[in-house]
Coordinates of C-alpha atoms and ligand atoms in Angstrom, one line a residue:
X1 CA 108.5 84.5 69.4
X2 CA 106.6 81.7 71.7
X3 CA 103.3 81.4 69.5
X4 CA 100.6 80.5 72.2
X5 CA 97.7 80.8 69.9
X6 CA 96.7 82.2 66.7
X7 CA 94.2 82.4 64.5
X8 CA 94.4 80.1 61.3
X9 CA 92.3 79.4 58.0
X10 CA 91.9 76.5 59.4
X11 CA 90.8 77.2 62.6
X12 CA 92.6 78.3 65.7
X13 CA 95.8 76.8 66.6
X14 CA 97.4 76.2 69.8
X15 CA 100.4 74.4 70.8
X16 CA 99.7 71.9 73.5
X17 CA 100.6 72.8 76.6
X18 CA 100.2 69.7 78.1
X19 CA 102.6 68.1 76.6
X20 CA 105.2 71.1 77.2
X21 CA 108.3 70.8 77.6
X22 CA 108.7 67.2 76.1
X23 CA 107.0 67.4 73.0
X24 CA 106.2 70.8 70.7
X25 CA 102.9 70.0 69.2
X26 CA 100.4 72.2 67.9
X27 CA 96.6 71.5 67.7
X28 CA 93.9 73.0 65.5
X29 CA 90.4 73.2 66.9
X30 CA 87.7 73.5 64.4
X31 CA 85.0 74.5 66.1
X32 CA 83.8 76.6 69.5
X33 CA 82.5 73.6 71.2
X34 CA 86.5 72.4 70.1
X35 CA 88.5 75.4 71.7
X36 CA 86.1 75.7 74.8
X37 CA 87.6 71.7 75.8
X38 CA 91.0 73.0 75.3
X39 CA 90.7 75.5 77.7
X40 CA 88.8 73.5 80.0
X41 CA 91.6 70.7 79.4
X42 CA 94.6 73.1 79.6
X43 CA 95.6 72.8 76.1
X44 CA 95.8 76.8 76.5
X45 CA 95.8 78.4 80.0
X46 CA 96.7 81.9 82.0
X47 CA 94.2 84.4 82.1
X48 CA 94.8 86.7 79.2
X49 CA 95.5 83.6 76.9
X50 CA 92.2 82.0 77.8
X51 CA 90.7 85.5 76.8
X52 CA 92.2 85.6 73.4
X53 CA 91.5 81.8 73.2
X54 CA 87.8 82.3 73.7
X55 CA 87.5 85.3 71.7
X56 CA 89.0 83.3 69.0
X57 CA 86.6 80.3 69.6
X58 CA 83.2 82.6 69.8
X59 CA 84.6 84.1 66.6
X60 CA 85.0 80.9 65.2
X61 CA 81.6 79.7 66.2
X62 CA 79.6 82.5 64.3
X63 CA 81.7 81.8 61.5
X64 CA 80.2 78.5 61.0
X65 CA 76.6 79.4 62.0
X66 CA 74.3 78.7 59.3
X67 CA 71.3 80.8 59.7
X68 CA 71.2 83.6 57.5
X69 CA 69.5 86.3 59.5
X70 CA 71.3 88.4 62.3
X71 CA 68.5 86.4 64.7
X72 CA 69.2 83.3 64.4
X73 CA 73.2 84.8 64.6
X74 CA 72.3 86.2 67.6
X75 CA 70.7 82.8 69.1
X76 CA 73.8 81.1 67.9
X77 CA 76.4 83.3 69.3
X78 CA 74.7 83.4 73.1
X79 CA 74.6 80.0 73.0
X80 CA 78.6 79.9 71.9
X81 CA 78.7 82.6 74.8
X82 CA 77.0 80.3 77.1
X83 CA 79.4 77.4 76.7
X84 CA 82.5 79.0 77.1
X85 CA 81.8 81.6 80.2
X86 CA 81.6 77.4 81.2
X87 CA 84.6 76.4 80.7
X88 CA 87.0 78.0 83.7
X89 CA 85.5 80.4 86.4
X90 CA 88.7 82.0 88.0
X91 CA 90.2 84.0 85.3
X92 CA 88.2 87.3 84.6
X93 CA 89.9 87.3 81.3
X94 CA 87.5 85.1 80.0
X95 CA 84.7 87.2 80.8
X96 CA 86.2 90.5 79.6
X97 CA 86.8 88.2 76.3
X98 CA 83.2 87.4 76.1
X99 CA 81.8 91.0 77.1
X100 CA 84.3 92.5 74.2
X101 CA 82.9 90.1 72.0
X102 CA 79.5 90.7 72.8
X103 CA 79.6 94.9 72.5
X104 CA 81.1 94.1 69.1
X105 CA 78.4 92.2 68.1
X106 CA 75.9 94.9 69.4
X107 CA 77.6 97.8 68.0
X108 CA 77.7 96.3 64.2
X109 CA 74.0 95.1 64.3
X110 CA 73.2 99.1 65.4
X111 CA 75.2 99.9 62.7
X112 CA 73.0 98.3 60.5
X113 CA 75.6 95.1 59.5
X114 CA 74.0 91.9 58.0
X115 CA 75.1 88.4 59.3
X116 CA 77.8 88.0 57.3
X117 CA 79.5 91.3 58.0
X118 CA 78.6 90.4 61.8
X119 CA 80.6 87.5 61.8
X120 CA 83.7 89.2 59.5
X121 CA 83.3 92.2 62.5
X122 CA 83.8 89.1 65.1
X123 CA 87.0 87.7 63.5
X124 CA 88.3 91.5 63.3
X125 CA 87.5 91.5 67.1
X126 CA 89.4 88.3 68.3
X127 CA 92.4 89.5 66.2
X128 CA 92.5 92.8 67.8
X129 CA 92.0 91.3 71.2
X130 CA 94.6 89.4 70.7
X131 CA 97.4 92.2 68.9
X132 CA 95.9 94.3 72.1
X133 CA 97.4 91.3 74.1
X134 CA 100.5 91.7 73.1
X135 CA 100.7 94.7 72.8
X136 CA 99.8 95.1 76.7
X137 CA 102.1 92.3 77.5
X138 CA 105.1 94.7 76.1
X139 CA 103.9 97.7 77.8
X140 CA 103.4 96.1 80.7
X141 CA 107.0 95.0 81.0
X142 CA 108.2 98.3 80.3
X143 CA 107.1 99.6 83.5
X144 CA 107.6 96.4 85.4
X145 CA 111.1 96.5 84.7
X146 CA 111.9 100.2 85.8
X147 CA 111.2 98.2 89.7
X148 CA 113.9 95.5 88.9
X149 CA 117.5 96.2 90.1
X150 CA 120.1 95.6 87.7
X151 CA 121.9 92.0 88.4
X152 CA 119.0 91.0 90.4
X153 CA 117.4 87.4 91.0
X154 CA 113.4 87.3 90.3
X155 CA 111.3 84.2 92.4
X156 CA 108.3 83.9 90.5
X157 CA 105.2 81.4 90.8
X158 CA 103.4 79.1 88.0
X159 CA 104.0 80.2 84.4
X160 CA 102.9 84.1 83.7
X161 CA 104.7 84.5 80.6
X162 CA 104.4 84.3 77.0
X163 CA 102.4 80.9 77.2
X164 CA 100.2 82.8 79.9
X165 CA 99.1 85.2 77.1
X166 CA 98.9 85.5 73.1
X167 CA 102.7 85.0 73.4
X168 CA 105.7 87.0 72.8
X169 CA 106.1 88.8 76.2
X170 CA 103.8 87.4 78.8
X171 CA 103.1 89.4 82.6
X172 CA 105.1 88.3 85.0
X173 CA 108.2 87.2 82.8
X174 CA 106.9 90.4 80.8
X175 CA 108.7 92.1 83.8
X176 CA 111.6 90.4 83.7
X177 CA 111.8 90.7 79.9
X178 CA 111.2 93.9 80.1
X179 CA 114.2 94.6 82.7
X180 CA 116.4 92.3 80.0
X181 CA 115.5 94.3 77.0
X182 CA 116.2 97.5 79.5
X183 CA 119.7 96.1 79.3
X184 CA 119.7 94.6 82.7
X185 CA 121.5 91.7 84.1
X186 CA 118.2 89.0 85.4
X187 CA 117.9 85.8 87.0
X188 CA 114.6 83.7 87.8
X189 CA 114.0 81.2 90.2
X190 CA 111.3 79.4 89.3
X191 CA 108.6 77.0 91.6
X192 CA 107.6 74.2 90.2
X193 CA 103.9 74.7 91.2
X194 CA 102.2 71.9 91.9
X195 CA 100.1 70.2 90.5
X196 CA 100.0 71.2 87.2
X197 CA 103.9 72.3 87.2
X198 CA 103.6 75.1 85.2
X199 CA 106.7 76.5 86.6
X200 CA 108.9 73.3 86.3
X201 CA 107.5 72.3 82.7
X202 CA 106.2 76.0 80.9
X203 CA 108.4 78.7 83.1
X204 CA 111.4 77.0 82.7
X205 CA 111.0 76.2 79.4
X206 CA 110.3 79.1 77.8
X207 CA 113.4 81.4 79.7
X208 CA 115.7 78.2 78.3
X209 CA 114.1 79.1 75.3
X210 CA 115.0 83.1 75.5
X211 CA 118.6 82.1 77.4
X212 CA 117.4 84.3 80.6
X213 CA 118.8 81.8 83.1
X214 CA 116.2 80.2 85.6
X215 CA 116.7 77.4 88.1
X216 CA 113.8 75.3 89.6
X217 CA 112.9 74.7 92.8
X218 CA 109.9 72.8 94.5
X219 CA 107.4 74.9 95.8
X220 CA 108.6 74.0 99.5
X221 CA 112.0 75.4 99.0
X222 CA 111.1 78.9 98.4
X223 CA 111.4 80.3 102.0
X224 CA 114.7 78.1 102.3
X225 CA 116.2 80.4 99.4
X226 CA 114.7 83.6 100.4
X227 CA 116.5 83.1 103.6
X228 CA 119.6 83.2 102.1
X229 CA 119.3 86.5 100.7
X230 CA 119.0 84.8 96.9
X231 CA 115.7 86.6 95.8
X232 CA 115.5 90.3 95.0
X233 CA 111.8 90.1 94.3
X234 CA 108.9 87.9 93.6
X235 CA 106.9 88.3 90.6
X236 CA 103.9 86.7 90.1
X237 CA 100.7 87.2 87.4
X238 CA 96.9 87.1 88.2
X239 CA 94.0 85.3 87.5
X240 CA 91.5 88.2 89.1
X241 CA 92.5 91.1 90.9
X242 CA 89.8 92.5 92.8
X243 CA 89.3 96.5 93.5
X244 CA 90.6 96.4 96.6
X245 CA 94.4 94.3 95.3
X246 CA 93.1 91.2 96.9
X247 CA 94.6 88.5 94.1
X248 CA 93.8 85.5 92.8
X249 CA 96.3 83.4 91.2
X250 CA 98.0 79.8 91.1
X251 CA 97.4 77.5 94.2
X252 CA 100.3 78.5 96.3
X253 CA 101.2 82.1 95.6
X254 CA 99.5 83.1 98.7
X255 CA 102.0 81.4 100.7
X256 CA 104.9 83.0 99.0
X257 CA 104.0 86.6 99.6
X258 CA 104.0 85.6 103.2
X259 CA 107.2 84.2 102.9
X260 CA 107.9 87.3 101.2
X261 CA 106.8 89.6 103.8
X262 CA 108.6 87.9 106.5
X263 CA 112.0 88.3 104.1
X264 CA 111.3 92.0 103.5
X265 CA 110.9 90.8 99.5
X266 CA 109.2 93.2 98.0
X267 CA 106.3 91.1 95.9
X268 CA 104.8 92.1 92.9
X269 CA 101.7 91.0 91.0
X270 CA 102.0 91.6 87.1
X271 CA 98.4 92.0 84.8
X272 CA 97.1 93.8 82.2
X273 CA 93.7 96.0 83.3
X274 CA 91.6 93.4 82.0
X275 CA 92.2 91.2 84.7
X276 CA 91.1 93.8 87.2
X277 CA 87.6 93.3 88.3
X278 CA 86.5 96.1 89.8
X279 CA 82.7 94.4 90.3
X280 CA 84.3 92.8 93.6
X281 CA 84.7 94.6 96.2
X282 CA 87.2 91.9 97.7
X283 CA 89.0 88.5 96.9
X284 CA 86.4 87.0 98.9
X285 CA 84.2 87.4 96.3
X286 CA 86.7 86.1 93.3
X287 CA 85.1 81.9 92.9
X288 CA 87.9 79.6 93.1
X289 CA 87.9 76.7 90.9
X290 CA 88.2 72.9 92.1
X291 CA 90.1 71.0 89.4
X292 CA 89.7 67.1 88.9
X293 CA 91.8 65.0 91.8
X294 CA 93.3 63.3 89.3
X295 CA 96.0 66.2 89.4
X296 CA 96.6 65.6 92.5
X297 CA 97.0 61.6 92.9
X298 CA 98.8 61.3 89.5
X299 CA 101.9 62.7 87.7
X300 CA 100.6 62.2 84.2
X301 CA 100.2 58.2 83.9
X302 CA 101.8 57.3 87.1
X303 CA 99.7 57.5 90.6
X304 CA 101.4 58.9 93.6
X305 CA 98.6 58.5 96.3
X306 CA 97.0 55.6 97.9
X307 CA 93.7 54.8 95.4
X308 CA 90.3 56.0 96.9
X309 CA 91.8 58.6 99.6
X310 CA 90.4 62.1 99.6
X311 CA 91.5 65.2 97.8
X312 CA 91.6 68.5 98.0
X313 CA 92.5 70.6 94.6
X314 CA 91.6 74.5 94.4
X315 CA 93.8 75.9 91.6
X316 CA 93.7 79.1 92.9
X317 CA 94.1 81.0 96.3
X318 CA 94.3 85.0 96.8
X319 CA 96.6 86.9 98.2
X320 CA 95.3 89.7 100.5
X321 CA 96.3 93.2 98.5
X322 CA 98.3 94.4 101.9
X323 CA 101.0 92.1 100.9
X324 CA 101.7 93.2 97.4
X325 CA 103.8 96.0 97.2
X326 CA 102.3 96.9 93.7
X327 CA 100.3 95.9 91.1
X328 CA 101.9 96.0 87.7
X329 CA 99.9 97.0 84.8
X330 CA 99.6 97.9 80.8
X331 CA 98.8 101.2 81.9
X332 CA 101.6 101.9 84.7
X333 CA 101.8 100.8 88.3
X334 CA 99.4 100.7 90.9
X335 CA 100.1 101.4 94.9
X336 CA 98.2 101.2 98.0
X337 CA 95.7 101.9 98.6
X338 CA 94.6 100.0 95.8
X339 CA 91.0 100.9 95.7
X340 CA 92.1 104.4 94.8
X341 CA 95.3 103.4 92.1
X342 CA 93.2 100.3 90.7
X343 CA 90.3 102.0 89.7
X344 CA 92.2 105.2 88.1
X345 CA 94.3 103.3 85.9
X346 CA 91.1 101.1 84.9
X347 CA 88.9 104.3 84.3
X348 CA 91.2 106.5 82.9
Ligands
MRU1 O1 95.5 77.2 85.9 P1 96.3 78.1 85.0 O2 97.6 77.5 84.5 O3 95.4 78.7 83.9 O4 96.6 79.2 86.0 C1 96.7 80.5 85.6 C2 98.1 80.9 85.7 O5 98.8 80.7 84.7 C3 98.6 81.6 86.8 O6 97.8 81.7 87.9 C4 99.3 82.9 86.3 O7 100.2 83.2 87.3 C5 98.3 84.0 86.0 S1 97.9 84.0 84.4 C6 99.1 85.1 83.6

């Protein structure tokens, strides 16, 4: 199993996935200030995994506090709150991560819990939040791979698998996991995703890793191969998916459901409920976040654009909900009309 991060004595431990797929470090960050750079850096990324990362990090925080009442906890752990809802704005997951986080503290200081059993109920809830992860990650596969046809090839964007979460499964390669372990014969075709190249570097290396064969392509080659009849279905995760199944994920995706459309391909997005924001009515509303340039112009060390010219780099764009033919969740799958299926499986 793909550990993405985990919870150590020493503090919480991450392999870097920056460095992915040349070099298999891991990192331990000692402190919340520590684990809120790594997500900001991409040390850790996808939504759910930045959720159990920050979860971890708040925990981690109030552990090392060193006032003794529950006040000056409190004043501590808002201010831990405060720099990590910093850190990246697209993924919901990282709000869901801090709300949890925050209702647990509430509930144990109503229960009457000092400081110290505050911050042992806070490491209890970053562990559950992160079994819960996986747990979701499996379920969600289950159901996501009833709508995969046996001997079928899977297109799929960025890198929504186990490194996307607390590892194991993942969302999107949940699905096609879940179609493997269902005893069904799966390819992937996976875009490389610029600029980050989560599909070339993560995607691909973590199918090699599970021998579920994938083959990259550059992102401009995907309506070339859909053309040609090679793709089955897309499959992609979700950084926020908004009541009505507008959805916000990697720069890009937006242009392959279109492709999609125009193929007859049916395309799926893959995300556990805790990516669902119901607060927005729309995708309009879901804030997109401009990464440095630096992506952009350089490949790692080596520059690729002329120095001082202008750049453009939102990591995100959203996919209007009318071209996703369902939205795959822990809870079962979602159809249009999505403001109707989204909210049930959220409320229950
Ligand atoms: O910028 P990233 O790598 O954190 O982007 C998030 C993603 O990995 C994708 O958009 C993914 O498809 C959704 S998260 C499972």
């Amino acid at each position: 199993m793909i550990k993405t991060v985990e919870w150590s004595d020493e503090g919480v431990r991450m392999i870097d996935q920056r460095l992915l797929p040349t070099e298999e470090k891991y990192l331990t960050f000692r402190s919340c200030e520590e684990v809120a750079e790594a997500i900001k850096a991409m040390v850790v990324r996808g939504a759910p995994a930045i959720g159990v990362s920050a979860a971890m990090g708040l925990a981690l925080g109030t552990m090392q506090a060193v006032g003794t009442s529950v006040e000056d906890l409190e004043q501590d752990f808002d201010y831990f709150c405060d720099i990590m809802s910093k850190t990246r704005p697209t993924a919901v997951n990282l709000f869901w991560a801090i709300e949890r986080m925050r209702e647990r503290f509430r509930r144990s200081r109503a229960a009457g819990a000092d400081a110290e059993q505050i911050k042992k109920d806070l490491i209890e809830e970053a562990q559950l939040i992160f079994r819960e992860d996986i747990e979701s990650s499996r379920a969600l596969g289950r159901f996501g791979g009833e709508l995969i046809p046996d001997n079928s090839t899977v297109l799929t964007h960025c890198n929504a698998g186990a490194l996307a979460t607390a590892g194991d499964y993942g969302t999107a390669l949940g699905v096609v996991r879940g179609a493997r372990d269902a005893g069904k014969r799966v390819a992937v075709i996976a875009d490389e995703t610029r600029p980050f190249l989560q599909g070339a570097r993560l995607t691909a290396w973590e199918l090699q890793k599970d021998e579920i064969p994938v083959t990259v392509i550059t992102d401009n080659m995907a309506g070339h191969v859909m053309k040609q009849g090679k793709i089955d279905c897309v499959v992609v995760g979700a950084d926020r998916i908004a009541a009505n199944g507008d959805t916000a994920n990697k720069i890009g995706t937006y242009m392959v459901a279109v492709l999609a459309k125009q193929h007859n391909i049916p395309f799926y997005v893959a995300a556990p409920v805790s990516t669902v924001d119901l607060s927005l009515a729309t995708g309009d509303l879901i804030p997109i976040e401009e990464r440095d340039a630096r992506e952009v112009t350089h490949i790692r060390e080596q520059r690729l654009a002329p120095e001082g010219v202008s750049v453009a780099n939102p990591a995100f764009d959203v996919t209007p909900g009318e071209l996703v033919a369902a939205i795959i969740t822990d809870r079962g799958v979602a159809r249009p009309p999505y403001t109707e299926s989204l909210r049930k499986l959220v409320e229950g």
